Short mmCIF file of C-alpha atoms in Angstrom, two decimals:
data_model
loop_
_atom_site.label_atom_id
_atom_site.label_comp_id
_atom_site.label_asym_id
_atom_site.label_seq_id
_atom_site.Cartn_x
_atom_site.Cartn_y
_atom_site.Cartn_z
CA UNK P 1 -23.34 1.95 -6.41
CA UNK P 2 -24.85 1.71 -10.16
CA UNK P 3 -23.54 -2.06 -9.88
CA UNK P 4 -24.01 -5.06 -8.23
CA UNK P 5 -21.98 -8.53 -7.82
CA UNK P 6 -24.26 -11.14 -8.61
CA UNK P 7 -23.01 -14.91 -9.59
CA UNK P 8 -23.17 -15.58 -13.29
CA UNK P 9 -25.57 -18.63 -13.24
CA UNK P 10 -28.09 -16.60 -11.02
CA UNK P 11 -31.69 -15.76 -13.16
CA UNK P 12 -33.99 -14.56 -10.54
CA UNK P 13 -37.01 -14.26 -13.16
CA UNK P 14 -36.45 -18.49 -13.59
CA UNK P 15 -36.32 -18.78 -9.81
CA UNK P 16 -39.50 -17.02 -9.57
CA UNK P 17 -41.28 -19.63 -11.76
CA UNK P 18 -40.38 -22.68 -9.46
CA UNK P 19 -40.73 -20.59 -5.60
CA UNK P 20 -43.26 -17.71 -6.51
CA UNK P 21 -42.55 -14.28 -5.05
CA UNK P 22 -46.16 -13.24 -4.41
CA UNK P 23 -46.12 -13.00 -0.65
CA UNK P 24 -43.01 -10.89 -0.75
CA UNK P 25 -43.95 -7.24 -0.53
CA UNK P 26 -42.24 -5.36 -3.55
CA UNK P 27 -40.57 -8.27 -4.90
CA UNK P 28 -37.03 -7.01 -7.02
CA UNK P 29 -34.69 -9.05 -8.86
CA UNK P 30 -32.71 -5.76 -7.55
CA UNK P 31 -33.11 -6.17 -4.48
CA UNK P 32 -32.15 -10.59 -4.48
CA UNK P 33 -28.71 -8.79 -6.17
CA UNK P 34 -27.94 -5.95 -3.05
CA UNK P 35 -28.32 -9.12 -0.96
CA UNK P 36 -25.70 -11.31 -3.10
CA UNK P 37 -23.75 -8.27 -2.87
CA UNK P 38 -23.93 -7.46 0.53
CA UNK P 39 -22.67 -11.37 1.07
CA UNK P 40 -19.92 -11.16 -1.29
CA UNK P 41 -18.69 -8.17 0.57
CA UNK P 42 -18.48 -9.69 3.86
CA UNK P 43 -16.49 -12.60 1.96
CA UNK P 44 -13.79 -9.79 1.50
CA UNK P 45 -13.19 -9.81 5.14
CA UNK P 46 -12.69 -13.35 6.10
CA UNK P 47 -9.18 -14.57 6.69
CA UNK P 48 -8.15 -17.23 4.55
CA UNK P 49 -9.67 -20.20 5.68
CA UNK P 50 -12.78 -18.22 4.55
CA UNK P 51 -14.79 -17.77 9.05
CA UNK P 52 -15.38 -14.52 10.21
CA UNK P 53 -14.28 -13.89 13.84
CA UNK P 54 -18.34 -14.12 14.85
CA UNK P 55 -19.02 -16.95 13.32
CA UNK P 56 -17.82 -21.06 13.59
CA UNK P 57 -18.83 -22.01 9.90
CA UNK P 58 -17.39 -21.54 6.23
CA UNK P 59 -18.36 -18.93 4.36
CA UNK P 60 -21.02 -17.27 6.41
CA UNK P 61 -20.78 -13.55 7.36
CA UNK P 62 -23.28 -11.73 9.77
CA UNK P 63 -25.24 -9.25 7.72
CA UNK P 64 -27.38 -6.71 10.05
CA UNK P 65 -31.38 -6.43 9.61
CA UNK P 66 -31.19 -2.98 10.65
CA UNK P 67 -29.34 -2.48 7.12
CA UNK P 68 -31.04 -4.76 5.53
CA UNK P 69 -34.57 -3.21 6.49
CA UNK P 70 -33.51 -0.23 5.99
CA UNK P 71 -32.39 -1.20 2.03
CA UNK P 72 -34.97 -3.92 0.95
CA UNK P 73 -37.56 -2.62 3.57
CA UNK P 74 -38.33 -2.68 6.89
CA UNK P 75 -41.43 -5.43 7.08
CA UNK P 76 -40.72 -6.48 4.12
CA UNK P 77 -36.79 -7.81 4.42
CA UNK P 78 -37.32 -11.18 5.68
CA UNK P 79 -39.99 -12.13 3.24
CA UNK P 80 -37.30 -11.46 0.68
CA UNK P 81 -34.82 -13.58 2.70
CA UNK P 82 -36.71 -16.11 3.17
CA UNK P 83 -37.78 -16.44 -0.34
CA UNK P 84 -34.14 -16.72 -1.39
CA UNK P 85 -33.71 -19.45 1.21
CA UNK P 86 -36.57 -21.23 -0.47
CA UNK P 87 -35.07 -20.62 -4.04
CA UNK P 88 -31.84 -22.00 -2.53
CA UNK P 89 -30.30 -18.88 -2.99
CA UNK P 90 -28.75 -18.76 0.17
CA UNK P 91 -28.36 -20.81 3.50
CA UNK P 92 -28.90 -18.63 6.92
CA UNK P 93 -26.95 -20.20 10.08
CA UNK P 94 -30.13 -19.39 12.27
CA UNK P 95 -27.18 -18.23 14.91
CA UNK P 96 -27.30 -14.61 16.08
CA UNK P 97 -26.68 -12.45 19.54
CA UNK P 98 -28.71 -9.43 19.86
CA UNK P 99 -26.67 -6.20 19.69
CA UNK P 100 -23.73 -8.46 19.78
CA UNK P 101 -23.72 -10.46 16.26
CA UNK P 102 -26.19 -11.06 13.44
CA UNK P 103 -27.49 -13.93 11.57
CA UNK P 104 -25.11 -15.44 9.20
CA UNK P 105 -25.54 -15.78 5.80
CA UNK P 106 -23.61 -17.78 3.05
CA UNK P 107 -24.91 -18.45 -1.16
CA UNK P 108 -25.58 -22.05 -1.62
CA UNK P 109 -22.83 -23.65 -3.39
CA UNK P 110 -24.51 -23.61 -6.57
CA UNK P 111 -23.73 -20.02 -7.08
CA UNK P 112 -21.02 -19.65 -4.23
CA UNK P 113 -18.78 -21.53 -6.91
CA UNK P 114 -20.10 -19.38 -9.53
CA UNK P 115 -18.06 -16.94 -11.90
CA UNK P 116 -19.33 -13.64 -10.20
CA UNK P 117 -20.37 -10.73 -12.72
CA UNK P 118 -21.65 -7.27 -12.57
CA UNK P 119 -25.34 -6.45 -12.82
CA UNK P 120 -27.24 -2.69 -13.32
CA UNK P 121 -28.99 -1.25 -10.97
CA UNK P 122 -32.31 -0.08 -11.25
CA UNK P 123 -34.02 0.20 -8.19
CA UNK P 124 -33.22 4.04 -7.11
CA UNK P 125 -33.09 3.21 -3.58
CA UNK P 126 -30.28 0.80 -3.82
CA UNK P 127 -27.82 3.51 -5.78
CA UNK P 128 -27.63 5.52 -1.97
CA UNK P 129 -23.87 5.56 -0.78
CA UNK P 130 -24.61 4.33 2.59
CA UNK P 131 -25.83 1.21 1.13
CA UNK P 132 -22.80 -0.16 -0.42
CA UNK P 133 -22.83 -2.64 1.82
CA UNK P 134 -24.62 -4.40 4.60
CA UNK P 135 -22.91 -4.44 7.50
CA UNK P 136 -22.46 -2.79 10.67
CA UNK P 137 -19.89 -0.21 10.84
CA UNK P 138 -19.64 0.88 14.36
CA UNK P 139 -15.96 1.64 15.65
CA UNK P 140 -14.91 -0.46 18.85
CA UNK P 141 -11.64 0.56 19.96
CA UNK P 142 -9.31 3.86 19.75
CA UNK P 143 -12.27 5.31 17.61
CA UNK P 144 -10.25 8.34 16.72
CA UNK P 145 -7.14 6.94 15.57
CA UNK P 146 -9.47 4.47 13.26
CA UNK P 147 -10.88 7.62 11.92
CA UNK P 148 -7.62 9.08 11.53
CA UNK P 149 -6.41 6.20 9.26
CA UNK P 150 -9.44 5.90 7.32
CA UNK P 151 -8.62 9.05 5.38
CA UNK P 152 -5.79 7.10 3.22
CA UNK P 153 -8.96 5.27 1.86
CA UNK P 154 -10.50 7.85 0.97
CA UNK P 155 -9.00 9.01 -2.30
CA UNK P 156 -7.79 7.18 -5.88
CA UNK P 157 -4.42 7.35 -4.44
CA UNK P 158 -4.36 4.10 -3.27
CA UNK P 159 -4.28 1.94 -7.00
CA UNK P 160 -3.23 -0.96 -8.10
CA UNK P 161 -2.01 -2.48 -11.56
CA UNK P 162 -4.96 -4.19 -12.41
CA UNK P 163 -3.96 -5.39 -15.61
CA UNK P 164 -1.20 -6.93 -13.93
CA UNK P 165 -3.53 -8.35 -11.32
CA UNK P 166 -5.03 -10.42 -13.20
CA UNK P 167 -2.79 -12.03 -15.26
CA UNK P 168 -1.81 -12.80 -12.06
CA UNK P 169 -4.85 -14.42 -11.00
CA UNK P 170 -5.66 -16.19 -13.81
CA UNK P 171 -2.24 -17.87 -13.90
CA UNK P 172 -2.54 -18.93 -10.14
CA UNK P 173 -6.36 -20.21 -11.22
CA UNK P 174 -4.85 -22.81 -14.16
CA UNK P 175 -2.15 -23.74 -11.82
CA UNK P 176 -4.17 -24.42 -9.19
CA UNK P 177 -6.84 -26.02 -11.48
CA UNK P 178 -3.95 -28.30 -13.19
CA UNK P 179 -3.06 -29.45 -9.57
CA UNK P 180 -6.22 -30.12 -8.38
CA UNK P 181 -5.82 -33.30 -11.03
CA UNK P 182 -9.91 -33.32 -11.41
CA UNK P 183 -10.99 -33.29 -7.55
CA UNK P 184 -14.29 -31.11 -7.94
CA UNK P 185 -13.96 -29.91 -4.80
CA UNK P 186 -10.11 -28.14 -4.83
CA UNK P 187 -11.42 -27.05 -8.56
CA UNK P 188 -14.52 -24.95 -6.56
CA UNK P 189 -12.17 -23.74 -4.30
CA UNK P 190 -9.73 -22.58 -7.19
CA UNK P 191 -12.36 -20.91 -8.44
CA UNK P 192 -13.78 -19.36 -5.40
CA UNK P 193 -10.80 -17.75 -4.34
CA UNK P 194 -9.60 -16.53 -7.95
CA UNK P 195 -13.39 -14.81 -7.87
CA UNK P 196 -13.20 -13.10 -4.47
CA UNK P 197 -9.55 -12.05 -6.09
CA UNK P 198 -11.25 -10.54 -8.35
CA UNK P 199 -13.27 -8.83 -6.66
CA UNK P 200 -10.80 -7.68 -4.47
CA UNK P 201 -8.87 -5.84 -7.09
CA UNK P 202 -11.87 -4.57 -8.85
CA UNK P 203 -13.01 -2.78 -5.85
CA UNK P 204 -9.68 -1.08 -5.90
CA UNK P 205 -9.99 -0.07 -8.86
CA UNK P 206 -13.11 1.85 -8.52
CA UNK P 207 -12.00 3.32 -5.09
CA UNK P 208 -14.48 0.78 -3.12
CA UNK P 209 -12.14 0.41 -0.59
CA UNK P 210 -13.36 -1.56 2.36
CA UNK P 211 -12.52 -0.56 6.25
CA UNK P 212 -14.61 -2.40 8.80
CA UNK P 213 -13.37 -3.34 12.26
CA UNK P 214 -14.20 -6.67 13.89
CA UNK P 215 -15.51 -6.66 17.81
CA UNK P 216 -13.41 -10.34 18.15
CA UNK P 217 -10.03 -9.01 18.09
CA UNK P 218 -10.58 -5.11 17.48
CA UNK P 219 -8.32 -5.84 14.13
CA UNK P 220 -9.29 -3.34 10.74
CA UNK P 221 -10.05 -5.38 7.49
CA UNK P 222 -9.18 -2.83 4.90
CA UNK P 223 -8.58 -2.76 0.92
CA UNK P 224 -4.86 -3.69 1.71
CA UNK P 225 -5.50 -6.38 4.70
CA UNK P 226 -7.59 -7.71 2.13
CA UNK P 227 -5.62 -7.97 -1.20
CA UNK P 228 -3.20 -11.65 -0.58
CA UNK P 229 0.48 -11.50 -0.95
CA UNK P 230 1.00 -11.73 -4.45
CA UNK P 231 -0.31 -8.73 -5.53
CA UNK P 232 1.29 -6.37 -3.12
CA UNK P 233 4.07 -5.44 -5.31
CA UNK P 234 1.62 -3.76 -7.60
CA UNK P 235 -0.09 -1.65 -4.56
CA UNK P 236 1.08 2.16 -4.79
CA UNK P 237 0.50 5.42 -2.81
CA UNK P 238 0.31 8.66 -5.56
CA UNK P 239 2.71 6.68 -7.72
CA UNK P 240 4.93 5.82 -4.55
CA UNK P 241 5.89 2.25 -3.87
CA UNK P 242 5.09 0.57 -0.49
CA UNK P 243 6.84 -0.77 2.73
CA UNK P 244 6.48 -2.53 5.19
CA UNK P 245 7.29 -2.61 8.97
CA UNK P 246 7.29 -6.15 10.12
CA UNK P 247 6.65 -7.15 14.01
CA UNK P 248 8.96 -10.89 13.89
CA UNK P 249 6.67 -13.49 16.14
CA UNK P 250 4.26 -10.70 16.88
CA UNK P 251 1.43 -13.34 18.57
CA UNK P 252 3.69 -14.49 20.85
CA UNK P 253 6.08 -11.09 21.69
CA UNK P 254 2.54 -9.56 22.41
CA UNK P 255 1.47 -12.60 24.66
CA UNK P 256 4.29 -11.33 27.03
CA UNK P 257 1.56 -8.47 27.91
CA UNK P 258 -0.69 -11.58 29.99
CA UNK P 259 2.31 -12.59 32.24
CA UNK P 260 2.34 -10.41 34.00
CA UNK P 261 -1.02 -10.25 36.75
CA UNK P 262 -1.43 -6.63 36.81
CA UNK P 263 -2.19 -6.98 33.33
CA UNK P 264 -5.04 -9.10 33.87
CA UNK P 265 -8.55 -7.68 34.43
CA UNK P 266 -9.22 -9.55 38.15
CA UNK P 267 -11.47 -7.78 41.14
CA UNK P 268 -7.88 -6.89 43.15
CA UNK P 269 -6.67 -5.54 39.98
CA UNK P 270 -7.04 -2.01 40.47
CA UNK P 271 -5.26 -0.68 37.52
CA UNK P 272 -8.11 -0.98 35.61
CA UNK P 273 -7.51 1.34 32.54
CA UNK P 274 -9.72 1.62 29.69
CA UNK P 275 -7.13 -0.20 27.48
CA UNK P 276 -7.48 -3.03 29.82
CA UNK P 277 -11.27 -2.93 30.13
CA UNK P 278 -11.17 -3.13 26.29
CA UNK P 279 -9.18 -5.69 25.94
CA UNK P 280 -10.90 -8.11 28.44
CA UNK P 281 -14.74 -6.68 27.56
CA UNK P 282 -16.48 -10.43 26.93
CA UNK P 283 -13.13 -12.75 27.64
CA UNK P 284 -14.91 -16.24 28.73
CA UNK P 285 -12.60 -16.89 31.57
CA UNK P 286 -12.86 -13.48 33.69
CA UNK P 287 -16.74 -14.07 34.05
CA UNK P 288 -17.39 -15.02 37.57
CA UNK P 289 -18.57 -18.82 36.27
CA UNK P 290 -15.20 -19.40 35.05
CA UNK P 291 -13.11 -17.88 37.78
CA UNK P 292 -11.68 -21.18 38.87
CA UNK P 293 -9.61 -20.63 35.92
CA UNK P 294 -9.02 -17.22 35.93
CA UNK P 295 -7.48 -18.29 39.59
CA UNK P 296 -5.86 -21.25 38.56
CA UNK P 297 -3.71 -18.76 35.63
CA UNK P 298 -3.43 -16.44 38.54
CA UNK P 299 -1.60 -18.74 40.58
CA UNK P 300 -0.02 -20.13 37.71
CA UNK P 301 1.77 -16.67 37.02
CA UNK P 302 2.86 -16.42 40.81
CA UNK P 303 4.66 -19.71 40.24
CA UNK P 304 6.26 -18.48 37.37
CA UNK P 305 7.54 -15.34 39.47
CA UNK P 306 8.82 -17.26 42.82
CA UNK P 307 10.59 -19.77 40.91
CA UNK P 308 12.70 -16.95 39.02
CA UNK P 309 14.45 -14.74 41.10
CA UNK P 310 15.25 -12.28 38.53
CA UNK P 311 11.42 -11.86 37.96
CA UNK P 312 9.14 -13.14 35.08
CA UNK P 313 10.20 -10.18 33.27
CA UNK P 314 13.37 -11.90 31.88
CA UNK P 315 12.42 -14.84 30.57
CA UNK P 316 14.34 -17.23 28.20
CA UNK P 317 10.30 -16.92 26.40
CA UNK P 318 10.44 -13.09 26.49
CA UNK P 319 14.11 -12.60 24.69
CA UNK P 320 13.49 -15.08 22.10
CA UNK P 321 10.24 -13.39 21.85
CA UNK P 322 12.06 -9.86 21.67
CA UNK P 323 14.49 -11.30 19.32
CA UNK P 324 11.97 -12.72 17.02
CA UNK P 325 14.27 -16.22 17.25
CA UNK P 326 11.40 -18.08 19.20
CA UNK P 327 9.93 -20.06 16.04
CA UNK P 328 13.99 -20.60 15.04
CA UNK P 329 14.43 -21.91 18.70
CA UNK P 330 12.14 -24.77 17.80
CA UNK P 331 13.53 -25.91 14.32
CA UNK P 332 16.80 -25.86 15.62
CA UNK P 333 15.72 -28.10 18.33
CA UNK P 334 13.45 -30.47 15.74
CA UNK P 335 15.99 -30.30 13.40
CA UNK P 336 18.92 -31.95 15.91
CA UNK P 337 16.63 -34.78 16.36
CA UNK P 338 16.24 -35.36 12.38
CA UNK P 339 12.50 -34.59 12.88
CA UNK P 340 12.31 -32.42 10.06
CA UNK P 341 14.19 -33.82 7.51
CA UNK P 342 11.48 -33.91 5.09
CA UNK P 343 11.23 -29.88 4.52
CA UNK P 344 14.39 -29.30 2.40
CA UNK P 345 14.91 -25.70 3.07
CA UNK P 346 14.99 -24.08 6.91
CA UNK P 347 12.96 -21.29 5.51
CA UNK P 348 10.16 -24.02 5.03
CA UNK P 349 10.56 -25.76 8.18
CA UNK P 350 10.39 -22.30 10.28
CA UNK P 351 7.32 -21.76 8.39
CA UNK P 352 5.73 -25.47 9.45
CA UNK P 353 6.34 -24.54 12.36
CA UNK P 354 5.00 -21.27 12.74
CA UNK P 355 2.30 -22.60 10.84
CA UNK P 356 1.47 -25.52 13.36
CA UNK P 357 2.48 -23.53 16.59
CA UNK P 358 -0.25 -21.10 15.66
CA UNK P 359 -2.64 -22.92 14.92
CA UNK P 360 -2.06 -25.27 18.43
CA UNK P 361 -2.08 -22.32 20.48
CA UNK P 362 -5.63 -21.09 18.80
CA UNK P 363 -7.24 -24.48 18.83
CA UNK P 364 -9.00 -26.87 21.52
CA UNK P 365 -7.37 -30.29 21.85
CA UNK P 366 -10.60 -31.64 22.95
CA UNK P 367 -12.36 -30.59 19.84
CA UNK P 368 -12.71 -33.83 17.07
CA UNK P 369 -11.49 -31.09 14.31
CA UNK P 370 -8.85 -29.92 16.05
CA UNK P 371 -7.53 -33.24 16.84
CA UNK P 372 -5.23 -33.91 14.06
CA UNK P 373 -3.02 -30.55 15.37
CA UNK P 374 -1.86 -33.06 18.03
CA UNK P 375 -0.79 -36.11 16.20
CA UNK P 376 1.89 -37.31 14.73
CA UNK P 377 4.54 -34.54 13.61
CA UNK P 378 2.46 -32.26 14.68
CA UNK P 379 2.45 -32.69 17.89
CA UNK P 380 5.72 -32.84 18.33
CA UNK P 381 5.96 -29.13 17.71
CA UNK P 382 3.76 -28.52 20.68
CA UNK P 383 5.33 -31.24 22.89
CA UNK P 384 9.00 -29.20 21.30
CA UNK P 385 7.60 -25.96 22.95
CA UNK P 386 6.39 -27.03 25.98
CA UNK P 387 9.57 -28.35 26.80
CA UNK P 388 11.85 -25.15 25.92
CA UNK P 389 9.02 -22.85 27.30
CA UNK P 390 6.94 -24.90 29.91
CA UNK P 391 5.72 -21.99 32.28
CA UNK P 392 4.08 -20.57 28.80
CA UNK P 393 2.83 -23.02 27.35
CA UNK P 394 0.86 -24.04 30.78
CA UNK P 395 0.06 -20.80 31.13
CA UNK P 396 -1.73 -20.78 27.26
CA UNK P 397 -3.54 -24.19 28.30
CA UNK P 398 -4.90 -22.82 31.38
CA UNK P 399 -6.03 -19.33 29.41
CA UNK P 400 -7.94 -21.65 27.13
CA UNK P 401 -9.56 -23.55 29.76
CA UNK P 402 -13.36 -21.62 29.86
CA UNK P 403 -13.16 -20.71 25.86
CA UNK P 404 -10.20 -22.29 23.37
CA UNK P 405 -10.70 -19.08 21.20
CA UNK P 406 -10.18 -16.45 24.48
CA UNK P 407 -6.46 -16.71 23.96
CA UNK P 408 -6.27 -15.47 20.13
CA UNK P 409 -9.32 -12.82 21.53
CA UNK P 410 -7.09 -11.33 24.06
CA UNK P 411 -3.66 -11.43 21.61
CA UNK P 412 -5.34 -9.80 18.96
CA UNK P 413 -6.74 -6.94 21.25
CA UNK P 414 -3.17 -6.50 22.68
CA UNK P 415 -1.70 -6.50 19.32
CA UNK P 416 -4.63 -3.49 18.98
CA UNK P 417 -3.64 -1.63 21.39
CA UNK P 418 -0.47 -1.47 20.52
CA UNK P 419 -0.75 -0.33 17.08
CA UNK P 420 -4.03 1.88 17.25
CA UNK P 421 -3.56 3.14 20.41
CA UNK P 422 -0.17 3.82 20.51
CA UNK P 423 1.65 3.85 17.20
CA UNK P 424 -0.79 4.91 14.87
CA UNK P 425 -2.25 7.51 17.44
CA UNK P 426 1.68 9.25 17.60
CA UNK P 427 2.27 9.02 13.64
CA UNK P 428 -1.44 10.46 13.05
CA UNK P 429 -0.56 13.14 15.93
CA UNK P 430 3.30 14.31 14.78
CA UNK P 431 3.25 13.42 11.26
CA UNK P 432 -0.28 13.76 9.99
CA UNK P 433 0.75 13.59 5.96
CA UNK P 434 2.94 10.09 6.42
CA UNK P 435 0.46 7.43 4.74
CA UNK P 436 -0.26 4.54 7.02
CA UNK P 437 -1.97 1.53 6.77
CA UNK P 438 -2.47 -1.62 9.04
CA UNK P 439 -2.00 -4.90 8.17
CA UNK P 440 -2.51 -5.88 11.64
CA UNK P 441 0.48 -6.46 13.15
CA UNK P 442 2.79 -4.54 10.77
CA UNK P 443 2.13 -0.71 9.44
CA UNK P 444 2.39 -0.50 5.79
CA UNK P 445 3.87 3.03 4.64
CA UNK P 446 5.02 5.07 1.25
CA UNK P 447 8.98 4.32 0.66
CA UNK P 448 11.09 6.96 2.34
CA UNK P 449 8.78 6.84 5.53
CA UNK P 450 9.61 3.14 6.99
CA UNK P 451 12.72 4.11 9.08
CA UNK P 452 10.08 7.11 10.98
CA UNK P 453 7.35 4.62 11.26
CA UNK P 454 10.16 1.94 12.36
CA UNK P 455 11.30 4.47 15.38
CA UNK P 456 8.13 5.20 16.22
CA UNK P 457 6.86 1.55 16.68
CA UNK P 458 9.82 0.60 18.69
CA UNK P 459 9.06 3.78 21.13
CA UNK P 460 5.28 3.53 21.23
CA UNK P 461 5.83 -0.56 21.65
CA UNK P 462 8.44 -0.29 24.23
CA UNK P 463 6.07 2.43 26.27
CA UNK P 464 3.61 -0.17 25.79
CA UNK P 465 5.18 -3.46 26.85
CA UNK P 466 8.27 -2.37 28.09
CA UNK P 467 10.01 -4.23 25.50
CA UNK P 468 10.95 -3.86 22.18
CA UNK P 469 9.87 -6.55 19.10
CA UNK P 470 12.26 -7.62 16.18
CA UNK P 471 11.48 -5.75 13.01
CA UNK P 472 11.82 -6.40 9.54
CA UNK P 473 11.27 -3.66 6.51
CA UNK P 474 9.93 -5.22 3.63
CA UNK P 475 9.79 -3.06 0.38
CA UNK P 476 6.57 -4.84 -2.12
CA UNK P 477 8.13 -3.73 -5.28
CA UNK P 478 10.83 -6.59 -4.74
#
């Protein structure tokens, strides 16, 4: 690490001047940049709408003081911290659980809307490889098979066409800048997210791949969950273009996994694997203070059971689900009512509505900033499927009863499980020189490999959930 990423309008030696630096033990303008670093690196791993799965604000990742002591000092760390705070360097969220999740961190928005640029290192210390970065980077679930798949990061194989990238980019920035029609605050955002682009590819470039996994939902965040769409179709493996293996509606095809009650972790549940341990570990409503709830989802699935005499198992939910149709279910439905008239293409109302349904099933009515998911249009996408799917969607309600945010918890963990600890454990098992990589719910592969990868998924799925998803194969070159 002979560089670090530092915003452009950052001069530490100014700083100094106005908030003196004398009570911080071994004071380096090096060591304010490994922090600014370490920040923009846990940027690279939040989702779009830029929160980590630990945290509840923008822009704020958790950055661990063992790590931190253990590059800027041990007694000496949070004098530094603190002095940036005071230079308005960066805001801490003063939220943190011990062992669990560390204090956030985010740059002020003076230099969080910054151009970023590259600075020399010359503090020795801060060159060491297992610095690159500040975060934790314990494994929490199928450990091995995370291992396994880390080894496709670990060469130059995995390139992309920079150049490419960011003409890219740069076009998207103007556009976006053009559009923006002078509002400051979509022009920062243009320019934040053409930055952590940058970034993104750079570290690509130089092989500074990232692989972390998050204790939320067990998901990876690697250099190819990272890099958006658009720049896909320059990714290649050894020269080899990529493809991908597509799950269709693979929240809610995995959400089949919670109705059924042997599947949920409960005291008369005595098929208590370590799959299912995992994937309830910290899940608000299991706790004993909650289990009016747990009971009340409990009872709900027994309803759902008597009142089909063919079982649960074959539910109008769970074939449209199979099918991947479920999100075309709704349209079609919105669309005989004229409710959608404004989206002029079905592709674009099937993506509203994915969009919405999501983001309803992951939210908290009750919550002021949540409120405006069910209003108007919107809610008439929830209202939609509660009507063509009313034992799930009371089912969802109830699960979000204790915590709104348990529900996308346990999806993501059973979307996991599927992948790591089936799919990816078989292909790294029987076919240990087919490249894989996650991109949560799909496998990305090297063309020539998708229709293995393909029959493998729908086995190791299938053994899983005793059903099969809808899959699409998407080749990035096109």
């Amino acid at each position: 690490m002979d560089k670090l990423q530092v915003p452009k309008n950052l001069n530490v030696h100014e700083l100094e001047k106005l908030v003196p630096s004398t009570d911080v033990k071994g004071f380096d303008k090096d060591k304010v940049h490994f922090v600014c670093q370490s920040i923009y690196r846990g940027m690279e791993t939040l989702e779009d709408n830029y929160i980590h799965p630990d945290k509840t604000r923008r822009y704020f990742v958790p950055l661990h003081s063992e790590v931190l002591g253990k590059a800027l000092g041990t007694n000496n760390y949070k004098a530094l911290m603190q002095w940036m705070e005071a230079a308005k360097i960066i805001i801490s969220d003063g939220s943190w659980h011990d062992g669990q999740v560390a204090q956030g961190y985010r740059l002020t928005d003076k230099y969080l809307f910054s151009e970023m640029v590259w600075k020399p290192v010359k503090y020795w210390f801060l060159k060491k490889k297992e610095l690159a970065d500040c975060f934790d980077h314990e494994l929490y679930f199928q450990k091995a098979a995370v291992k396994g798949l880390k080894k496709w990061f670990k060469t130059k194989k995995l390139t992309i066409n920079a150049r490419e990238a960011y003409k890219i980019n740069n076009a998207q920035l103007a556009v976006d800048i053009k559009n923006a029609q002078g509002n400051s605050a979509k022009i920062k955002k243009a320019r934040l997210d053409a930055d952590a682009n940058r970034r993104k590819i750079s570290a690509m470039v130089r092989g500074g791949y990232l692989f972390e996994q998050d204790r939320f939902g067990y998901r990876l965040h690697t250099a190819i969950t990272q890099l958006p769409k658009k720049f896909r179709k320059l990714v290649t493996y050894d020269g080899e273009s990529m493809v991908e293996v597509d799950i269709s509606c693979s929240q809610l095809f995995f959400s089949n996994f919670i109705m059924t009650e042997l599947h949920w972790m409960t005291p008369k549940n005595k098929n208590r694997t370590k799959n299912l341990q995992m994937i309830w570990n910290g899940v608000t409503i299991i706790n004993n203070k909650y289990s009016n709830e747990c009971t009340a989802s409990i009872m709900c699935l027994k309803s759902f059971e008597n009142s089909d005499s063919k079982g649960f198992g074959v539910s109008y939910f769970q074939k449209k689900t199979s099918q991947g149709t479920l999100y075309e279910s709704i349209v079609d439905k919105l669309d005989s009512q004229n409710f959608l008239d404004k989206y002029p293409t079905y592709e674009e109302k099937r993506q509203y509505v994915k969009t919405v349904l999501l983001e309803q099933l992951y939210a908290d009515p009750r919550k002021s900033k949540h409120k405006g998911l069910y209003m108007g249009e919107n809610l008439l996408v929830w209202q939609c499927f509660s009507i063509l799917y009313p034992n799930e969607a009371k089912l969802f309600e109830l699960a979000k009863t204790a915590y709104y945010k348990d529900l996308c918890m346990l999806l993501q963990r059973i979307e996991a499980t599927a992948i790591l600890g089936y799919v990816c454990k078989r292909l790294l098992n029987e076919h240990p020189a087919v490249p894989i990589f996650t991109l949560h719910d799909c496998l990305v592969t090297t063309a020539g490999n998708e229709f293995l990868v393909r029959q493998i998924m729908e086995e190791e799925i299938n053994q899983f959930m005793g059903m099969v998803p809808g899959m699409k194969i998407k080749e990035w070159n096109k």
